PDB file of C-alpha atoms in Angstrom:
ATOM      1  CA  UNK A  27       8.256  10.628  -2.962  1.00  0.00           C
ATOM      2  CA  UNK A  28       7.141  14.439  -2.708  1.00  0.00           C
ATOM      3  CA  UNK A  29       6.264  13.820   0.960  1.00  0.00           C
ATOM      4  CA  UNK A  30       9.931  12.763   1.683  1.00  0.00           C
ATOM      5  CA  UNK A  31      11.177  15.172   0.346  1.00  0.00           C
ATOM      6  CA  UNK A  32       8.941  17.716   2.499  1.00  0.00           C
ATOM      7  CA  UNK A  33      10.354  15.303   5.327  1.00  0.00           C
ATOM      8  CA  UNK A  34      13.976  15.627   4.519  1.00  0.00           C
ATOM      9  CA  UNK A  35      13.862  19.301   3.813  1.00  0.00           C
ATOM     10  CA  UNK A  36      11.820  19.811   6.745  1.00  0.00           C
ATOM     11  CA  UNK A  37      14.297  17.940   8.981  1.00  0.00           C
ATOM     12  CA  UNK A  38      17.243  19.552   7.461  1.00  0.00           C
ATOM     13  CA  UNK A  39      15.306  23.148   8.423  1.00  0.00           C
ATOM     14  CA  UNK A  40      14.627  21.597  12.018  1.00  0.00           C
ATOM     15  CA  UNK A  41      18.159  21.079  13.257  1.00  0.00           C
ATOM     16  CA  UNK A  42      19.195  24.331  11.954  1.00  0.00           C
ATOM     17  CA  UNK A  43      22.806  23.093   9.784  1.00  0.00           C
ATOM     18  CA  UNK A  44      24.492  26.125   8.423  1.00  0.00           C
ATOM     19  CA  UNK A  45      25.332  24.650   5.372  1.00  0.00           C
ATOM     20  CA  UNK A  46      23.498  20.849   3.811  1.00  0.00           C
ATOM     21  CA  UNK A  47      23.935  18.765   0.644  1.00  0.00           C
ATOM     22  CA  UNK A  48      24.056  15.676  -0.323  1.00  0.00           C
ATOM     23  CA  UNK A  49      26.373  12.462  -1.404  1.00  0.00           C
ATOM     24  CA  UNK A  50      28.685  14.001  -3.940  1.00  0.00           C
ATOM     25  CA  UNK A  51      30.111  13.158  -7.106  1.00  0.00           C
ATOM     26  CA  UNK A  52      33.866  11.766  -7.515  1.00  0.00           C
ATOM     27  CA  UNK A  53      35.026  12.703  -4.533  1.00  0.00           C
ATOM     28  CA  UNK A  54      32.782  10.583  -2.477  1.00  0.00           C
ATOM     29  CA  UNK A  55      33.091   6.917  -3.180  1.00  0.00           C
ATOM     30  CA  UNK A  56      31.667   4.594  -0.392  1.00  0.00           C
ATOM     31  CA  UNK A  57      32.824   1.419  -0.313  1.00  0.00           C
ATOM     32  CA  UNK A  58      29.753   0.194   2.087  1.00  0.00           C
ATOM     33  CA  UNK A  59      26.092   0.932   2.434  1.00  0.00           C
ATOM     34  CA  UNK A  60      26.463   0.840   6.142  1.00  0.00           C
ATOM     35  CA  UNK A  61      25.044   3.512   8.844  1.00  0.00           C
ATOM     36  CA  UNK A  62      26.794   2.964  12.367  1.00  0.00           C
ATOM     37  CA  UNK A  63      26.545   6.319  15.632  1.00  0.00           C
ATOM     38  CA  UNK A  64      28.981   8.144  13.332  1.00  0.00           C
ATOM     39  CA  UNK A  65      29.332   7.478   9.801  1.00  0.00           C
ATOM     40  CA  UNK A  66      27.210   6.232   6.796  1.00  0.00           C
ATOM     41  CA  UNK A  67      29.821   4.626   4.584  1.00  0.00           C
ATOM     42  CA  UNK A  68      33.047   6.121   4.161  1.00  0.00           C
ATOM     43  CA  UNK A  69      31.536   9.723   5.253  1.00  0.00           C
ATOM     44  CA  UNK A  70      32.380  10.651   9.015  1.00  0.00           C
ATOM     45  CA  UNK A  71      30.589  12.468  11.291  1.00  0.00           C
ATOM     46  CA  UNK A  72      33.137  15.509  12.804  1.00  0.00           C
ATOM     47  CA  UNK A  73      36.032  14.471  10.574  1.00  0.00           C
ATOM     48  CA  UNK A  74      34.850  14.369   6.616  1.00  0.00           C
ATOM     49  CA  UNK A  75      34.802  17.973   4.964  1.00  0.00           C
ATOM     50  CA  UNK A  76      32.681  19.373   2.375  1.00  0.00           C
ATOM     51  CA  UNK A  77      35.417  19.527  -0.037  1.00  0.00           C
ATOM     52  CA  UNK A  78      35.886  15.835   0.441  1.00  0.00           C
ATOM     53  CA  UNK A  79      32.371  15.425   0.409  1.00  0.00           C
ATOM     54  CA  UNK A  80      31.111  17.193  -2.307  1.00  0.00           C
ATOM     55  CA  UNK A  81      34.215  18.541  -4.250  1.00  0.00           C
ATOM     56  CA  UNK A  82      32.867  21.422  -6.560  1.00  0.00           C
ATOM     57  CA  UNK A  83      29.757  23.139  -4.319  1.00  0.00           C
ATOM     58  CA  UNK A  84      27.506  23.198  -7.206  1.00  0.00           C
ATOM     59  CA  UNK A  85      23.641  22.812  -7.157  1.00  0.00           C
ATOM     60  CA  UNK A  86      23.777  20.395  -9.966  1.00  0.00           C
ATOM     61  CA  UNK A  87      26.164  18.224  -7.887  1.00  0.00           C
ATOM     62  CA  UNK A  88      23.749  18.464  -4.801  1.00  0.00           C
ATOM     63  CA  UNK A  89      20.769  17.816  -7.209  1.00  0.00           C
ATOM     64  CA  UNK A  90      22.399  14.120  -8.560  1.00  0.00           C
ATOM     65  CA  UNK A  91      23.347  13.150  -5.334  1.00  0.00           C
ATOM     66  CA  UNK A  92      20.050  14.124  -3.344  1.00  0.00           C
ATOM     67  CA  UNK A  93      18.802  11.879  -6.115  1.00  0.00           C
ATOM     68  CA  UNK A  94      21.017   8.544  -4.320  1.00  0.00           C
ATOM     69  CA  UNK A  95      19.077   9.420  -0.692  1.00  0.00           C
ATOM     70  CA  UNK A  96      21.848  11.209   1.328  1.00  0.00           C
ATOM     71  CA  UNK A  97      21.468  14.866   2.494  1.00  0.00           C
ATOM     72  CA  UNK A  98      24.592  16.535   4.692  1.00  0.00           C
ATOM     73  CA  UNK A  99      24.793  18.774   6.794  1.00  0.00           C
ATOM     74  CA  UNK A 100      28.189  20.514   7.845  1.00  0.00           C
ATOM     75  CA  UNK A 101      29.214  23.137  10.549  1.00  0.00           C
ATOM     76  CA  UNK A 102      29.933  26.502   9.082  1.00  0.00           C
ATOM     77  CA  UNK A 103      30.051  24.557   6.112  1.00  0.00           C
ATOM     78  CA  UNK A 104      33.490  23.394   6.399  1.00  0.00           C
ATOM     79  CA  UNK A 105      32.868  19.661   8.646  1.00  0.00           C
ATOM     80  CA  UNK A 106      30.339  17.368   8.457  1.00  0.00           C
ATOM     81  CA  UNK A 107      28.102  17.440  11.546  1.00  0.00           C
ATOM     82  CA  UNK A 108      24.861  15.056  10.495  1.00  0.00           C
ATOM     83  CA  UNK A 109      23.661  12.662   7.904  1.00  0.00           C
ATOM     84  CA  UNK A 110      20.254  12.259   6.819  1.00  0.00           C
ATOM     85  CA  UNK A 111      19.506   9.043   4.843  1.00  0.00           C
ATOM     86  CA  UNK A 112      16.233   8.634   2.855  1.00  0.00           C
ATOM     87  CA  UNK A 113      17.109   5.775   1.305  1.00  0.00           C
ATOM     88  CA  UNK A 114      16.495   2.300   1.770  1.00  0.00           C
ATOM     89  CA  UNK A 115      19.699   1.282   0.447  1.00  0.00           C
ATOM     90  CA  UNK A 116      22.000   2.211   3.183  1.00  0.00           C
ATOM     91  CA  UNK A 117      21.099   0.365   6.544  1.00  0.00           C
ATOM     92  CA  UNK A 118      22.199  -0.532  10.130  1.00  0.00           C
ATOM     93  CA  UNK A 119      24.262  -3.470  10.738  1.00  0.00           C
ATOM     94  CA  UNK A 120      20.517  -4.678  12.166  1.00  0.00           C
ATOM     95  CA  UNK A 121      19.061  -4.578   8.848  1.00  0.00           C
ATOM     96  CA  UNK A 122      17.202  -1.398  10.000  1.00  0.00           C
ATOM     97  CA  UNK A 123      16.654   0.868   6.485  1.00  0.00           C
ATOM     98  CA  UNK A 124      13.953   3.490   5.030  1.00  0.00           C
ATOM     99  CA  UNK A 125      10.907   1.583   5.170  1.00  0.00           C
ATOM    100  CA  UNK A 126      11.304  -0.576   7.889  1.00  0.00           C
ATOM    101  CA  UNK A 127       7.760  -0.406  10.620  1.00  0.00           C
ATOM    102  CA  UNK A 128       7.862   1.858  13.683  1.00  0.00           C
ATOM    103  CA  UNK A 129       7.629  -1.286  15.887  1.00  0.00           C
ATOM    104  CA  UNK A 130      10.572  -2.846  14.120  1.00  0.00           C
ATOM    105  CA  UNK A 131      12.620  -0.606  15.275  1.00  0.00           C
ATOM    106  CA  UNK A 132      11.247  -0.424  18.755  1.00  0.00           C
ATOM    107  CA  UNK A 133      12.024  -3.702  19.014  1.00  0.00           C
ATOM    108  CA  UNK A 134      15.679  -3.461  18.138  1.00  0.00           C
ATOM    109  CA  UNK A 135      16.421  -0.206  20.273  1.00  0.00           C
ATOM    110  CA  UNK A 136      13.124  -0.111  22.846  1.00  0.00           C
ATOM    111  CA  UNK A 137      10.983   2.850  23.869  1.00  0.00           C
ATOM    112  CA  UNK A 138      12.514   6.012  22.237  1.00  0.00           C
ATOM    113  CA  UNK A 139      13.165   9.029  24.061  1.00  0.00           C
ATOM    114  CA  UNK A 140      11.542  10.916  22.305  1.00  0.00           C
ATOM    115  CA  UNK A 141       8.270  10.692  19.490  1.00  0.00           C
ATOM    116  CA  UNK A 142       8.666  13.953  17.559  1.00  0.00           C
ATOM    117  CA  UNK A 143      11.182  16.395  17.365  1.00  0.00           C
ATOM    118  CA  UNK A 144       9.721  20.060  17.121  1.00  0.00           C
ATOM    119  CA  UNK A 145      10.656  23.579  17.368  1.00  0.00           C
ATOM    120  CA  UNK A 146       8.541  26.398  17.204  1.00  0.00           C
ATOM    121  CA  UNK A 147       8.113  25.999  13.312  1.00  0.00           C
ATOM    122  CA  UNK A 148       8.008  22.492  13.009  1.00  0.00           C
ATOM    123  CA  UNK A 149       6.756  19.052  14.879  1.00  0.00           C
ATOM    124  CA  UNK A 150       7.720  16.208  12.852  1.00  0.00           C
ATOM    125  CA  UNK A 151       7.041  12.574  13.889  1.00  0.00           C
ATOM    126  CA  UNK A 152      10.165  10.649  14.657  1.00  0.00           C
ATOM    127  CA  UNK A 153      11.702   7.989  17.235  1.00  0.00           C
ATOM    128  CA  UNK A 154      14.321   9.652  18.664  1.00  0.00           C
ATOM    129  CA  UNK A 155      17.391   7.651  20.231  1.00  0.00           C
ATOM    130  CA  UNK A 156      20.853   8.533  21.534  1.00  0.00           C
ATOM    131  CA  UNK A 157      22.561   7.458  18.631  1.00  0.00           C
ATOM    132  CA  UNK A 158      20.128   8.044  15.610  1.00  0.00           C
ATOM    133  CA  UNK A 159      16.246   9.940  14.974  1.00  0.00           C
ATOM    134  CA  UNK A 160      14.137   8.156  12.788  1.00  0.00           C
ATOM    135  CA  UNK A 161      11.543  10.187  11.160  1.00  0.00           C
ATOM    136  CA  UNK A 162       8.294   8.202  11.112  1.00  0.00           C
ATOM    137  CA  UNK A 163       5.614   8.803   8.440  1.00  0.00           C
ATOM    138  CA  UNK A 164       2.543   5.800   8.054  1.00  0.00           C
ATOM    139  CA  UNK A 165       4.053   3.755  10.664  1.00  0.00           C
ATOM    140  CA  UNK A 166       7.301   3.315   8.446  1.00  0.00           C
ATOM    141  CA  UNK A 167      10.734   4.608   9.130  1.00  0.00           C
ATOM    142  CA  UNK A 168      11.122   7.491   5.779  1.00  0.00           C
ATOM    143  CA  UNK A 169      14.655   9.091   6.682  1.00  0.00           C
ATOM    144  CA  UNK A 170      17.605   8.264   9.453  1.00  0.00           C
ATOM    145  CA  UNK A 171      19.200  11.242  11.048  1.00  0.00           C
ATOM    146  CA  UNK A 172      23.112  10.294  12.544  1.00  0.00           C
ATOM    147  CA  UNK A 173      24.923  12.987  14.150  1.00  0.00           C
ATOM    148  CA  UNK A 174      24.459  15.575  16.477  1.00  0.00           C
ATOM    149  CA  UNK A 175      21.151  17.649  16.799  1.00  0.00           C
TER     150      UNK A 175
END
């Protein structure tokens, strides 16, 4: 668990987001467990806001919904540009979750274009695609990136 963590936090670092948190309390209700190119649920890649999102910006709030495996990231803090799911209980309409094997998805979306992301601070492994980055850790998918880098 501690090393996904370091993952998420390190990928949240790595694409540089103004502004991240997670799933929120009563404002954000999804009504699916679904990640598709621009949404995870109900949340919406360049429309959903962090008010929506998270409602009161608290750390406690960001703390319980960290907890549920979905970490946000928003432009200037005000829209939502990326999701980052470490859980396995959101997935792609392929059955593709946290946890699946590296060659899994390779066979579902081919040869990535990428097999790390890096900067100068950071290389993490991933699988990088047009429409989503998995992060890779023991041959196993451990978060899903969906937005823009």
């Amino acid at each position: 668990m501690f090393k996904l963590c370091v993952y998420v936090a390190a990928f949240a670092l790595f694409i540089g987001c103004s502004s991240s948190t997670t799933e929120t309390s009563s404002n954000a209700k999804p009504n699916t467990k679904t990640i598709s190119p621009n949404r995870v649920g109900d949340f919406v890649i360049g429309e959903s806001t962090l008010n929506e999102i998270l409602g009161d910006d608290t750390k406690d709030a960001r703390r319980k919904l960290s907890e549920r495996g979905l970490d946000f990231q928003f432009d200037r803090g005000v829209t939502l540009t990326g999701i980052t799911v470490s859980s396995a209980d959101y997935s792609l309409a392929n059955g593709i979750a946290v946890g699946e094997s590296a060659d899994t998805v390779r066979s579902q979306f081919g040869e990535p274009e990428a097999t790390e992301i890096a900067n100068e601070k950071l290389s993490l492994p991933a699988m990088v695609y047009d429409e989503y980055t998995f992060l890779i850790a023991d041959d196993k998918v451990n978060a899903i990136f969906v937005g823009g880098s």
